[in-house]
Amino acid sequence: METTLIYDSSFDGFLTAVFTAFEMKLKAVTIVTAARFQHPLFGSSETVHTDAEKANRVWTGLKQKMSANELRRFYYAFLSEKTTVEATLFQAMVYVFASKTNVASDFTNVHILEISKLTKNVGREKHRMEAFVRFKLTKDGVYFANIEPDFNVLPLIKNHFKRRYADQKWLIYDLKRKYGIYYDLEKVDVITLEFDADFDPSKTSSDLFAEIELEFQQLWNDYFKSTNIASRKNMRLHIQHVPKRYWKYLSEKQ
């Protein structure tokens, strides 16, 4: 009979669920987030409470069975948030732990291969977010940027922006997942915000953003228009390098 383990959607929570599945020696198990859980017609379900010690034991065990790059793939794949990713990762871990040699790059295994594909997709999104994030100065002196990436890449891009903008306070907010990362000149914290129903953070409103920011946006748009040579426009190439779904982050596209 199948057992469903419900976790809180965090990576540590998932690893705790993996530990529980091994500890209980479950033969048939489904790991799912609380948000996606549906009571099964058959079988049982159990809520797994995140335990850092248990999560670390699983992660340490994986470290002993694979390289750092292969370990990174497992984390990247988890951040894809694909509905089947928990099953993919769990079956891959079963395969890895059962083998006496390192099989984390054995792409003949369907689960290892799927993890590699998800890693490439998440990595591509990470690099694009690092390239296309545009900050706007608020009246509070904080540089704000809103994003809606396909994958949960905020944990992957925070170090890039912390290094690049170490002398500025900034906030990158994921509107899709309703949380953000805030840098206060010392450390990066995870935060949540509540926006008014009619507030659109993608617009450079004078109610929120500094006057100099509004002037800069206009200056940049004028510069972009003046340097654009209509006769040499190649939209097909342009869209290839800057896909339309990222245009909402660029002030010159507004």
mmCIF file with all atom_site columns, C-alpha atoms in Angstrom, residues 12-228:
data_model
loop_
_atom_site.group_PDB
_atom_site.id
_atom_site.type_symbol
_atom_site.label_atom_id
_atom_site.label_alt_id
_atom_site.label_comp_id
_atom_site.label_asym_id
_atom_site.label_entity_id
_atom_site.label_seq_id
_atom_site.pdbx_PDB_ins_code
_atom_site.Cartn_x
_atom_site.Cartn_y
_atom_site.Cartn_z
_atom_site.occupancy
_atom_site.B_iso_or_equiv
_atom_site.pdbx_formal_charge
_atom_site.auth_seq_id
_atom_site.auth_comp_id
_atom_site.auth_asym_id
_atom_site.auth_atom_id
_atom_site.pdbx_PDB_model_num
ATOM 1   C CA . ASP A 1 12  ? 15.176 20.657 3.852   1.00 0.00 ? 12  ASP A CA 1
ATOM 2   C CA . GLY A 1 13  ? 11.582 19.511 4.122   1.00 0.00 ? 13  GLY A CA 1
ATOM 3   C CA . PHE A 1 14  ? 11.987 17.331 1.046   1.00 0.00 ? 14  PHE A CA 1
ATOM 4   C CA . LEU A 1 15  ? 15.214 15.808 2.384   1.00 0.00 ? 15  LEU A CA 1
ATOM 5   C CA . THR A 1 16  ? 13.447 15.123 5.687   1.00 0.00 ? 16  THR A CA 1
ATOM 6   C CA . ALA A 1 17  ? 10.726 13.284 3.758   1.00 0.00 ? 17  ALA A CA 1
ATOM 7   C CA . VAL A 1 18  ? 13.416 11.244 1.966   1.00 0.00 ? 18  VAL A CA 1
ATOM 8   C CA . PHE A 1 19  ? 14.953 10.361 5.345   1.00 0.00 ? 19  PHE A CA 1
ATOM 9   C CA . THR A 1 20  ? 11.522 9.314  6.638   1.00 0.00 ? 20  THR A CA 1
ATOM 10  C CA . ALA A 1 21  ? 10.909 7.111  3.587   1.00 0.00 ? 21  ALA A CA 1
ATOM 11  C CA . PHE A 1 22  ? 14.221 5.303  4.122   1.00 0.00 ? 22  PHE A CA 1
ATOM 12  C CA . GLU A 1 23  ? 13.737 5.107  7.891   1.00 0.00 ? 23  GLU A CA 1
ATOM 13  C CA . MET A 1 24  ? 10.272 3.564  7.511   1.00 0.00 ? 24  MET A CA 1
ATOM 14  C CA . LYS A 1 25  ? 11.551 1.326  4.681   1.00 0.00 ? 25  LYS A CA 1
ATOM 15  C CA . LEU A 1 26  ? 8.629  2.317  2.495   1.00 0.00 ? 26  LEU A CA 1
ATOM 16  C CA . LYS A 1 27  ? 8.337  0.333  -0.718  1.00 0.00 ? 27  LYS A CA 1
ATOM 17  C CA . ALA A 1 28  ? 5.720  2.535  -2.359  1.00 0.00 ? 28  ALA A CA 1
ATOM 18  C CA . VAL A 1 29  ? 5.957  6.214  -1.476  1.00 0.00 ? 29  VAL A CA 1
ATOM 19  C CA . THR A 1 30  ? 4.838  9.549  -2.907  1.00 0.00 ? 30  THR A CA 1
ATOM 20  C CA . ILE A 1 31  ? 6.389  12.799 -1.683  1.00 0.00 ? 31  ILE A CA 1
ATOM 21  C CA . VAL A 1 32  ? 4.278  15.893 -2.265  1.00 0.00 ? 32  VAL A CA 1
ATOM 22  C CA . THR A 1 33  ? 3.986  19.478 -1.013  1.00 0.00 ? 33  THR A CA 1
ATOM 23  C CA . ALA A 1 34  ? 1.105  20.459 1.235   1.00 0.00 ? 34  ALA A CA 1
ATOM 24  C CA . ALA A 1 35  ? -0.244 22.744 -1.508  1.00 0.00 ? 35  ALA A CA 1
ATOM 25  C CA . ARG A 1 36  ? -0.480 19.877 -4.021  1.00 0.00 ? 36  ARG A CA 1
ATOM 26  C CA . PHE A 1 37  ? -1.661 17.164 -1.656  1.00 0.00 ? 37  PHE A CA 1
ATOM 27  C CA . GLN A 1 38  ? -4.932 15.390 -2.448  1.00 0.00 ? 38  GLN A CA 1
ATOM 28  C CA . HIS A 1 39  ? -6.307 12.679 -0.206  1.00 0.00 ? 39  HIS A CA 1
ATOM 29  C CA . PRO A 1 40  ? -5.718 9.345  -1.918  1.00 0.00 ? 40  PRO A CA 1
ATOM 30  C CA . LEU A 1 41  ? -8.547 6.849  -2.340  1.00 0.00 ? 41  LEU A CA 1
ATOM 31  C CA . PHE A 1 42  ? -6.242 4.113  -1.123  1.00 0.00 ? 42  PHE A CA 1
ATOM 32  C CA . GLY A 1 43  ? -3.157 4.134  1.045   1.00 0.00 ? 43  GLY A CA 1
ATOM 33  C CA . SER A 1 44  ? -2.155 6.394  3.896   1.00 0.00 ? 44  SER A CA 1
ATOM 34  C CA . SER A 1 45  ? -0.658 9.853  4.288   1.00 0.00 ? 45  SER A CA 1
ATOM 35  C CA . GLU A 1 46  ? 1.644  11.438 6.840   1.00 0.00 ? 46  GLU A CA 1
ATOM 36  C CA . THR A 1 47  ? 2.813  15.017 7.351   1.00 0.00 ? 47  THR A CA 1
ATOM 37  C CA . VAL A 1 48  ? 6.588  15.280 7.662   1.00 0.00 ? 48  VAL A CA 1
ATOM 38  C CA . HIS A 1 49  ? 7.887  18.145 9.793   1.00 0.00 ? 49  HIS A CA 1
ATOM 39  C CA . THR A 1 50  ? 11.155 19.634 8.572   1.00 0.00 ? 50  THR A CA 1
ATOM 40  C CA . ASP A 1 51  ? 14.105 18.442 10.628  1.00 0.00 ? 51  ASP A CA 1
ATOM 41  C CA . ALA A 1 52  ? 17.463 20.032 9.814   1.00 0.00 ? 52  ALA A CA 1
ATOM 42  C CA . GLU A 1 53  ? 19.413 17.161 11.373  1.00 0.00 ? 53  GLU A CA 1
ATOM 43  C CA . LYS A 1 54  ? 17.636 14.521 9.306   1.00 0.00 ? 54  LYS A CA 1
ATOM 44  C CA . ALA A 1 55  ? 17.965 16.639 6.159   1.00 0.00 ? 55  ALA A CA 1
ATOM 45  C CA . ASN A 1 56  ? 21.699 17.060 6.766   1.00 0.00 ? 56  ASN A CA 1
ATOM 46  C CA . ARG A 1 57  ? 22.125 13.318 7.185   1.00 0.00 ? 57  ARG A CA 1
ATOM 47  C CA . VAL A 1 58  ? 20.627 12.697 3.748   1.00 0.00 ? 58  VAL A CA 1
ATOM 48  C CA . TRP A 1 59  ? 22.683 15.492 2.169   1.00 0.00 ? 59  TRP A CA 1
ATOM 49  C CA . THR A 1 60  ? 25.883 14.251 3.810   1.00 0.00 ? 60  THR A CA 1
ATOM 50  C CA . GLY A 1 61  ? 25.150 10.763 2.548   1.00 0.00 ? 61  GLY A CA 1
ATOM 51  C CA . LEU A 1 62  ? 24.752 12.087 -0.988  1.00 0.00 ? 62  LEU A CA 1
ATOM 52  C CA . LYS A 1 63  ? 28.030 14.005 -0.688  1.00 0.00 ? 63  LYS A CA 1
ATOM 53  C CA . GLN A 1 64  ? 29.806 10.729 -0.019  1.00 0.00 ? 64  GLN A CA 1
ATOM 54  C CA . LYS A 1 65  ? 28.314 9.141  -3.134  1.00 0.00 ? 65  LYS A CA 1
ATOM 55  C CA . MET A 1 66  ? 28.788 11.860 -5.763  1.00 0.00 ? 66  MET A CA 1
ATOM 56  C CA . SER A 1 67  ? 30.786 14.914 -6.814  1.00 0.00 ? 67  SER A CA 1
ATOM 57  C CA . ALA A 1 68  ? 29.946 18.516 -5.908  1.00 0.00 ? 68  ALA A CA 1
ATOM 58  C CA . ASN A 1 69  ? 28.722 19.217 -9.443  1.00 0.00 ? 69  ASN A CA 1
ATOM 59  C CA . GLU A 1 70  ? 26.439 16.197 -9.392  1.00 0.00 ? 70  GLU A CA 1
ATOM 60  C CA . LEU A 1 71  ? 25.126 17.277 -5.998  1.00 0.00 ? 71  LEU A CA 1
ATOM 61  C CA . ARG A 1 72  ? 24.399 20.722 -7.438  1.00 0.00 ? 72  ARG A CA 1
ATOM 62  C CA . ARG A 1 73  ? 22.275 19.103 -10.146 1.00 0.00 ? 73  ARG A CA 1
ATOM 63  C CA . PHE A 1 74  ? 19.984 17.579 -7.538  1.00 0.00 ? 74  PHE A CA 1
ATOM 64  C CA . TYR A 1 75  ? 19.428 20.987 -5.907  1.00 0.00 ? 75  TYR A CA 1
ATOM 65  C CA . TYR A 1 76  ? 18.877 22.758 -9.233  1.00 0.00 ? 76  TYR A CA 1
ATOM 66  C CA . ALA A 1 77  ? 16.379 20.091 -10.304 1.00 0.00 ? 77  ALA A CA 1
ATOM 67  C CA . PHE A 1 78  ? 14.439 20.564 -7.055  1.00 0.00 ? 78  PHE A CA 1
ATOM 68  C CA . LEU A 1 79  ? 14.134 24.306 -7.767  1.00 0.00 ? 79  LEU A CA 1
ATOM 69  C CA . SER A 1 80  ? 12.447 23.532 -11.100 1.00 0.00 ? 80  SER A CA 1
ATOM 70  C CA . GLU A 1 81  ? 9.237  22.912 -9.091  1.00 0.00 ? 81  GLU A CA 1
ATOM 71  C CA . LYS A 1 82  ? 8.092  20.406 -11.694 1.00 0.00 ? 82  LYS A CA 1
ATOM 72  C CA . THR A 1 83  ? 5.174  18.383 -10.325 1.00 0.00 ? 83  THR A CA 1
ATOM 73  C CA . THR A 1 84  ? 7.082  15.118 -10.752 1.00 0.00 ? 84  THR A CA 1
ATOM 74  C CA . VAL A 1 85  ? 10.441 16.344 -9.443  1.00 0.00 ? 85  VAL A CA 1
ATOM 75  C CA . GLU A 1 86  ? 10.075 14.790 -5.987  1.00 0.00 ? 86  GLU A CA 1
ATOM 76  C CA . ALA A 1 87  ? 9.518  11.347 -7.504  1.00 0.00 ? 87  ALA A CA 1
ATOM 77  C CA . THR A 1 88  ? 12.416 11.852 -9.912  1.00 0.00 ? 88  THR A CA 1
ATOM 78  C CA . LEU A 1 89  ? 14.822 12.917 -7.175  1.00 0.00 ? 89  LEU A CA 1
ATOM 79  C CA . PHE A 1 90  ? 13.719 10.203 -4.767  1.00 0.00 ? 90  PHE A CA 1
ATOM 80  C CA . GLN A 1 91  ? 14.140 7.411  -7.321  1.00 0.00 ? 91  GLN A CA 1
ATOM 81  C CA . ALA A 1 92  ? 17.538 8.845  -8.305  1.00 0.00 ? 92  ALA A CA 1
ATOM 82  C CA . MET A 1 93  ? 18.600 8.860  -4.654  1.00 0.00 ? 93  MET A CA 1
ATOM 83  C CA . VAL A 1 94  ? 17.480 5.241  -4.225  1.00 0.00 ? 94  VAL A CA 1
ATOM 84  C CA . TYR A 1 95  ? 19.598 4.361  -7.267  1.00 0.00 ? 95  TYR A CA 1
ATOM 85  C CA . VAL A 1 96  ? 22.615 6.313  -5.969  1.00 0.00 ? 96  VAL A CA 1
ATOM 86  C CA . PHE A 1 97  ? 22.506 4.885  -2.446  1.00 0.00 ? 97  PHE A CA 1
ATOM 87  C CA . ALA A 1 98  ? 22.023 1.323  -3.708  1.00 0.00 ? 98  ALA A CA 1
ATOM 88  C CA . SER A 1 99  ? 25.133 1.437  -5.903  1.00 0.00 ? 99  SER A CA 1
ATOM 89  C CA . LYS A 1 100 ? 28.648 0.763  -4.625  1.00 0.00 ? 100 LYS A CA 1
ATOM 90  C CA . THR A 1 101 ? 30.107 3.142  -7.242  1.00 0.00 ? 101 THR A CA 1
ATOM 91  C CA . ASN A 1 102 ? 29.249 6.703  -8.264  1.00 0.00 ? 102 ASN A CA 1
ATOM 92  C CA . VAL A 1 103 ? 26.279 6.489  -10.644 1.00 0.00 ? 103 VAL A CA 1
ATOM 93  C CA . ALA A 1 104 ? 25.083 10.107 -10.309 1.00 0.00 ? 104 ALA A CA 1
ATOM 94  C CA . SER A 1 105 ? 26.130 10.763 -13.933 1.00 0.00 ? 105 SER A CA 1
ATOM 95  C CA . ASP A 1 106 ? 24.763 7.511  -15.327 1.00 0.00 ? 106 ASP A CA 1
ATOM 96  C CA . PHE A 1 107 ? 22.463 9.013  -17.959 1.00 0.00 ? 107 PHE A CA 1
ATOM 97  C CA . THR A 1 108 ? 21.180 5.606  -18.981 1.00 0.00 ? 108 THR A CA 1
ATOM 98  C CA . ASN A 1 109 ? 19.066 5.890  -15.836 1.00 0.00 ? 109 ASN A CA 1
ATOM 99  C CA . VAL A 1 110 ? 15.893 7.819  -16.719 1.00 0.00 ? 110 VAL A CA 1
ATOM 100 C CA . HIS A 1 111 ? 15.806 9.663  -13.397 1.00 0.00 ? 111 HIS A CA 1
ATOM 101 C CA . ILE A 1 112 ? 19.438 10.811 -13.587 1.00 0.00 ? 112 ILE A CA 1
ATOM 102 C CA . LEU A 1 113 ? 18.842 11.943 -17.168 1.00 0.00 ? 113 LEU A CA 1
ATOM 103 C CA . GLU A 1 114 ? 15.735 13.904 -16.177 1.00 0.00 ? 114 GLU A CA 1
ATOM 104 C CA . ILE A 1 115 ? 17.664 15.642 -13.386 1.00 0.00 ? 115 ILE A CA 1
ATOM 105 C CA . SER A 1 116 ? 20.306 16.703 -15.922 1.00 0.00 ? 116 SER A CA 1
ATOM 106 C CA . LYS A 1 117 ? 17.628 18.175 -18.219 1.00 0.00 ? 117 LYS A CA 1
ATOM 107 C CA . LEU A 1 118 ? 15.969 20.083 -15.376 1.00 0.00 ? 118 LEU A CA 1
ATOM 108 C CA . THR A 1 119 ? 19.354 21.404 -14.234 1.00 0.00 ? 119 THR A CA 1
ATOM 109 C CA . LYS A 1 120 ? 20.028 22.883 -17.677 1.00 0.00 ? 120 LYS A CA 1
ATOM 110 C CA . ASN A 1 121 ? 16.640 24.605 -17.724 1.00 0.00 ? 121 ASN A CA 1
ATOM 111 C CA . VAL A 1 122 ? 17.052 26.066 -14.239 1.00 0.00 ? 122 VAL A CA 1
ATOM 112 C CA . GLY A 1 123 ? 20.642 27.123 -14.951 1.00 0.00 ? 123 GLY A CA 1
ATOM 113 C CA . ARG A 1 124 ? 19.543 28.925 -18.108 1.00 0.00 ? 124 ARG A CA 1
ATOM 114 C CA . GLU A 1 125 ? 16.848 30.786 -16.188 1.00 0.00 ? 125 GLU A CA 1
ATOM 115 C CA . LYS A 1 126 ? 19.344 31.708 -13.459 1.00 0.00 ? 126 LYS A CA 1
ATOM 116 C CA . HIS A 1 127 ? 21.724 33.337 -15.956 1.00 0.00 ? 127 HIS A CA 1
ATOM 117 C CA . ARG A 1 128 ? 18.900 35.200 -17.671 1.00 0.00 ? 128 ARG A CA 1
ATOM 118 C CA . MET A 1 129 ? 17.623 36.584 -14.396 1.00 0.00 ? 129 MET A CA 1
ATOM 119 C CA . GLU A 1 130 ? 21.134 37.780 -13.547 1.00 0.00 ? 130 GLU A CA 1
ATOM 120 C CA . ALA A 1 131 ? 21.256 39.520 -16.922 1.00 0.00 ? 131 ALA A CA 1
ATOM 121 C CA . PHE A 1 132 ? 17.739 40.973 -17.155 1.00 0.00 ? 132 PHE A CA 1
ATOM 122 C CA . VAL A 1 133 ? 16.956 42.077 -13.594 1.00 0.00 ? 133 VAL A CA 1
ATOM 123 C CA . ARG A 1 134 ? 16.533 45.870 -13.588 1.00 0.00 ? 134 ARG A CA 1
ATOM 124 C CA . PHE A 1 135 ? 16.554 47.809 -10.330 1.00 0.00 ? 135 PHE A CA 1
ATOM 125 C CA . LYS A 1 136 ? 14.556 50.971 -9.675  1.00 0.00 ? 136 LYS A CA 1
ATOM 126 C CA . LEU A 1 137 ? 15.343 53.348 -6.813  1.00 0.00 ? 137 LEU A CA 1
ATOM 127 C CA . THR A 1 138 ? 12.498 53.752 -4.301  1.00 0.00 ? 138 THR A CA 1
ATOM 128 C CA . LYS A 1 139 ? 11.857 56.773 -2.119  1.00 0.00 ? 139 LYS A CA 1
ATOM 129 C CA . ASP A 1 140 ? 13.245 54.744 0.808   1.00 0.00 ? 140 ASP A CA 1
ATOM 130 C CA . GLY A 1 141 ? 16.638 54.494 -0.891  1.00 0.00 ? 141 GLY A CA 1
ATOM 131 C CA . VAL A 1 142 ? 16.249 50.787 -1.701  1.00 0.00 ? 142 VAL A CA 1
ATOM 132 C CA . TYR A 1 143 ? 16.808 49.486 -5.223  1.00 0.00 ? 143 TYR A CA 1
ATOM 133 C CA . PHE A 1 144 ? 13.795 47.324 -6.093  1.00 0.00 ? 144 PHE A CA 1
ATOM 134 C CA . ALA A 1 145 ? 13.277 44.753 -8.842  1.00 0.00 ? 145 ALA A CA 1
ATOM 135 C CA . ASN A 1 146 ? 10.368 42.413 -9.453  1.00 0.00 ? 146 ASN A CA 1
ATOM 136 C CA . ILE A 1 147 ? 10.657 39.125 -11.323 1.00 0.00 ? 147 ILE A CA 1
ATOM 137 C CA . GLU A 1 148 ? 8.420  36.199 -12.303 1.00 0.00 ? 148 GLU A CA 1
ATOM 138 C CA . PRO A 1 149 ? 10.821 33.431 -13.371 1.00 0.00 ? 149 PRO A CA 1
ATOM 139 C CA . ASP A 1 150 ? 9.677  30.050 -14.652 1.00 0.00 ? 150 ASP A CA 1
ATOM 140 C CA . PHE A 1 151 ? 11.686 28.368 -11.892 1.00 0.00 ? 151 PHE A CA 1
ATOM 141 C CA . ASN A 1 152 ? 12.477 29.239 -8.277  1.00 0.00 ? 152 ASN A CA 1
ATOM 142 C CA . VAL A 1 153 ? 15.886 30.810 -8.940  1.00 0.00 ? 153 VAL A CA 1
ATOM 143 C CA . LEU A 1 154 ? 16.029 33.415 -6.154  1.00 0.00 ? 154 LEU A CA 1
ATOM 144 C CA . PRO A 1 155 ? 18.209 31.146 -3.963  1.00 0.00 ? 155 PRO A CA 1
ATOM 145 C CA . LEU A 1 156 ? 20.639 30.814 -6.891  1.00 0.00 ? 156 LEU A CA 1
ATOM 146 C CA . ILE A 1 157 ? 21.029 34.485 -7.824  1.00 0.00 ? 157 ILE A CA 1
ATOM 147 C CA . LYS A 1 158 ? 21.391 36.066 -4.370  1.00 0.00 ? 158 LYS A CA 1
ATOM 148 C CA . ASN A 1 159 ? 25.192 35.656 -4.175  1.00 0.00 ? 159 ASN A CA 1
ATOM 149 C CA . HIS A 1 160 ? 25.636 37.177 -7.646  1.00 0.00 ? 160 HIS A CA 1
ATOM 150 C CA . PHE A 1 161 ? 23.774 40.360 -6.664  1.00 0.00 ? 161 PHE A CA 1
ATOM 151 C CA . LYS A 1 162 ? 25.328 40.492 -3.222  1.00 0.00 ? 162 LYS A CA 1
ATOM 152 C CA . ARG A 1 163 ? 28.789 40.593 -4.820  1.00 0.00 ? 163 ARG A CA 1
ATOM 153 C CA . ARG A 1 164 ? 27.815 42.935 -7.642  1.00 0.00 ? 164 ARG A CA 1
ATOM 154 C CA . TYR A 1 165 ? 25.858 45.466 -5.563  1.00 0.00 ? 165 TYR A CA 1
ATOM 155 C CA . ALA A 1 166 ? 27.619 45.178 -2.209  1.00 0.00 ? 166 ALA A CA 1
ATOM 156 C CA . ASP A 1 167 ? 27.380 48.937 -1.525  1.00 0.00 ? 167 ASP A CA 1
ATOM 157 C CA . GLN A 1 168 ? 23.629 49.307 -2.131  1.00 0.00 ? 168 GLN A CA 1
ATOM 158 C CA . LYS A 1 169 ? 20.482 48.188 -0.388  1.00 0.00 ? 169 LYS A CA 1
ATOM 159 C CA . TRP A 1 170 ? 18.387 46.149 -2.783  1.00 0.00 ? 170 TRP A CA 1
ATOM 160 C CA . LEU A 1 171 ? 15.306 43.949 -2.920  1.00 0.00 ? 171 LEU A CA 1
ATOM 161 C CA . ILE A 1 172 ? 14.440 41.383 -5.588  1.00 0.00 ? 172 ILE A CA 1
ATOM 162 C CA . TYR A 1 173 ? 10.859 40.157 -5.293  1.00 0.00 ? 173 TYR A CA 1
ATOM 163 C CA . ASP A 1 174 ? 9.371  37.096 -6.976  1.00 0.00 ? 174 ASP A CA 1
ATOM 164 C CA . LEU A 1 175 ? 5.759  38.046 -7.681  1.00 0.00 ? 175 LEU A CA 1
ATOM 165 C CA . LYS A 1 176 ? 4.876  34.511 -8.771  1.00 0.00 ? 176 LYS A CA 1
ATOM 166 C CA . ARG A 1 177 ? 6.064  32.845 -5.545  1.00 0.00 ? 177 ARG A CA 1
ATOM 167 C CA . LYS A 1 178 ? 5.276  35.804 -3.283  1.00 0.00 ? 178 LYS A CA 1
ATOM 168 C CA . TYR A 1 179 ? 8.647  36.158 -1.567  1.00 0.00 ? 179 TYR A CA 1
ATOM 169 C CA . GLY A 1 180 ? 11.842 38.101 -2.076  1.00 0.00 ? 180 GLY A CA 1
ATOM 170 C CA . ILE A 1 181 ? 15.463 38.550 -1.022  1.00 0.00 ? 181 ILE A CA 1
ATOM 171 C CA . TYR A 1 182 ? 16.578 41.771 0.674   1.00 0.00 ? 182 TYR A CA 1
ATOM 172 C CA . TYR A 1 183 ? 20.182 42.940 1.106   1.00 0.00 ? 183 TYR A CA 1
ATOM 173 C CA . ASP A 1 184 ? 20.788 45.453 3.931   1.00 0.00 ? 184 ASP A CA 1
ATOM 174 C CA . LEU A 1 185 ? 24.524 46.040 3.212   1.00 0.00 ? 185 LEU A CA 1
ATOM 175 C CA . GLU A 1 186 ? 25.457 43.170 5.525   1.00 0.00 ? 186 GLU A CA 1
ATOM 176 C CA . LYS A 1 187 ? 23.396 40.080 4.781   1.00 0.00 ? 187 LYS A CA 1
ATOM 177 C CA . VAL A 1 188 ? 20.650 38.764 2.516   1.00 0.00 ? 188 VAL A CA 1
ATOM 178 C CA . ASP A 1 189 ? 17.309 37.928 4.155   1.00 0.00 ? 189 ASP A CA 1
ATOM 179 C CA . VAL A 1 190 ? 14.212 36.233 2.780   1.00 0.00 ? 190 VAL A CA 1
ATOM 180 C CA . ILE A 1 191 ? 11.124 38.456 3.132   1.00 0.00 ? 191 ILE A CA 1
ATOM 181 C CA . THR A 1 192 ? 7.462  38.578 2.138   1.00 0.00 ? 192 THR A CA 1
ATOM 182 C CA . LEU A 1 193 ? 5.461  41.687 1.223   1.00 0.00 ? 193 LEU A CA 1
ATOM 183 C CA . GLU A 1 194 ? 1.795  42.572 0.931   1.00 0.00 ? 194 GLU A CA 1
ATOM 184 C CA . PHE A 1 195 ? 0.882  44.758 -2.050  1.00 0.00 ? 195 PHE A CA 1
ATOM 185 C CA . ASP A 1 196 ? -2.341 46.707 -2.498  1.00 0.00 ? 196 ASP A CA 1
ATOM 186 C CA . ALA A 1 197 ? -4.755 45.070 -4.923  1.00 0.00 ? 197 ALA A CA 1
ATOM 187 C CA . ASP A 1 198 ? -4.344 47.855 -7.484  1.00 0.00 ? 198 ASP A CA 1
ATOM 188 C CA . PHE A 1 199 ? -0.552 48.169 -7.127  1.00 0.00 ? 199 PHE A CA 1
ATOM 189 C CA . ASP A 1 200 ? 1.556  47.191 -10.130 1.00 0.00 ? 200 ASP A CA 1
ATOM 190 C CA . PRO A 1 201 ? 5.254  46.980 -9.119  1.00 0.00 ? 201 PRO A CA 1
ATOM 191 C CA . SER A 1 202 ? 6.301  46.689 -12.757 1.00 0.00 ? 202 SER A CA 1
ATOM 192 C CA . LYS A 1 203 ? 5.287  50.338 -13.315 1.00 0.00 ? 203 LYS A CA 1
ATOM 193 C CA . THR A 1 204 ? 7.598  53.169 -12.277 1.00 0.00 ? 204 THR A CA 1
ATOM 194 C CA . SER A 1 205 ? 5.056  55.031 -10.169 1.00 0.00 ? 205 SER A CA 1
ATOM 195 C CA . SER A 1 206 ? 5.874  58.383 -8.564  1.00 0.00 ? 206 SER A CA 1
ATOM 196 C CA . ASP A 1 207 ? 4.098  57.162 -5.408  1.00 0.00 ? 207 ASP A CA 1
ATOM 197 C CA . LEU A 1 208 ? 6.812  54.617 -4.695  1.00 0.00 ? 208 LEU A CA 1
ATOM 198 C CA . PHE A 1 209 ? 9.905  55.484 -6.713  1.00 0.00 ? 209 PHE A CA 1
ATOM 199 C CA . ALA A 1 210 ? 12.267 58.431 -6.336  1.00 0.00 ? 210 ALA A CA 1
ATOM 200 C CA . GLU A 1 211 ? 12.025 61.435 -8.636  1.00 0.00 ? 211 GLU A CA 1
ATOM 201 C CA . ILE A 1 212 ? 15.554 60.846 -9.927  1.00 0.00 ? 212 ILE A CA 1
ATOM 202 C CA . GLU A 1 213 ? 14.509 57.328 -10.915 1.00 0.00 ? 213 GLU A CA 1
ATOM 203 C CA . LEU A 1 214 ? 11.659 58.652 -13.045 1.00 0.00 ? 214 LEU A CA 1
ATOM 204 C CA . GLU A 1 215 ? 14.089 61.045 -14.738 1.00 0.00 ? 215 GLU A CA 1
ATOM 205 C CA . PHE A 1 216 ? 16.582 58.252 -15.343 1.00 0.00 ? 216 PHE A CA 1
ATOM 206 C CA . GLN A 1 217 ? 13.902 56.016 -16.875 1.00 0.00 ? 217 GLN A CA 1
ATOM 207 C CA . GLN A 1 218 ? 12.950 58.781 -19.300 1.00 0.00 ? 218 GLN A CA 1
ATOM 208 C CA . LEU A 1 219 ? 16.597 59.512 -20.123 1.00 0.00 ? 219 LEU A CA 1
ATOM 209 C CA . TRP A 1 220 ? 17.293 55.840 -20.799 1.00 0.00 ? 220 TRP A CA 1
ATOM 210 C CA . ASN A 1 221 ? 14.234 55.477 -23.023 1.00 0.00 ? 221 ASN A CA 1
ATOM 211 C CA . ASP A 1 222 ? 15.254 58.545 -25.027 1.00 0.00 ? 222 ASP A CA 1
ATOM 212 C CA . TYR A 1 223 ? 18.791 57.168 -25.397 1.00 0.00 ? 223 TYR A CA 1
ATOM 213 C CA . PHE A 1 224 ? 17.490 53.765 -26.478 1.00 0.00 ? 224 PHE A CA 1
ATOM 214 C CA . LYS A 1 225 ? 15.278 55.338 -29.151 1.00 0.00 ? 225 LYS A CA 1
ATOM 215 C CA . SER A 1 226 ? 18.014 57.652 -30.439 1.00 0.00 ? 226 SER A CA 1
ATOM 216 C CA . THR A 1 227 ? 20.557 54.836 -30.852 1.00 0.00 ? 227 THR A CA 1
ATOM 217 C CA . ASN A 1 228 ? 18.123 52.460 -32.519 1.00 0.00 ? 228 ASN A CA 1
#
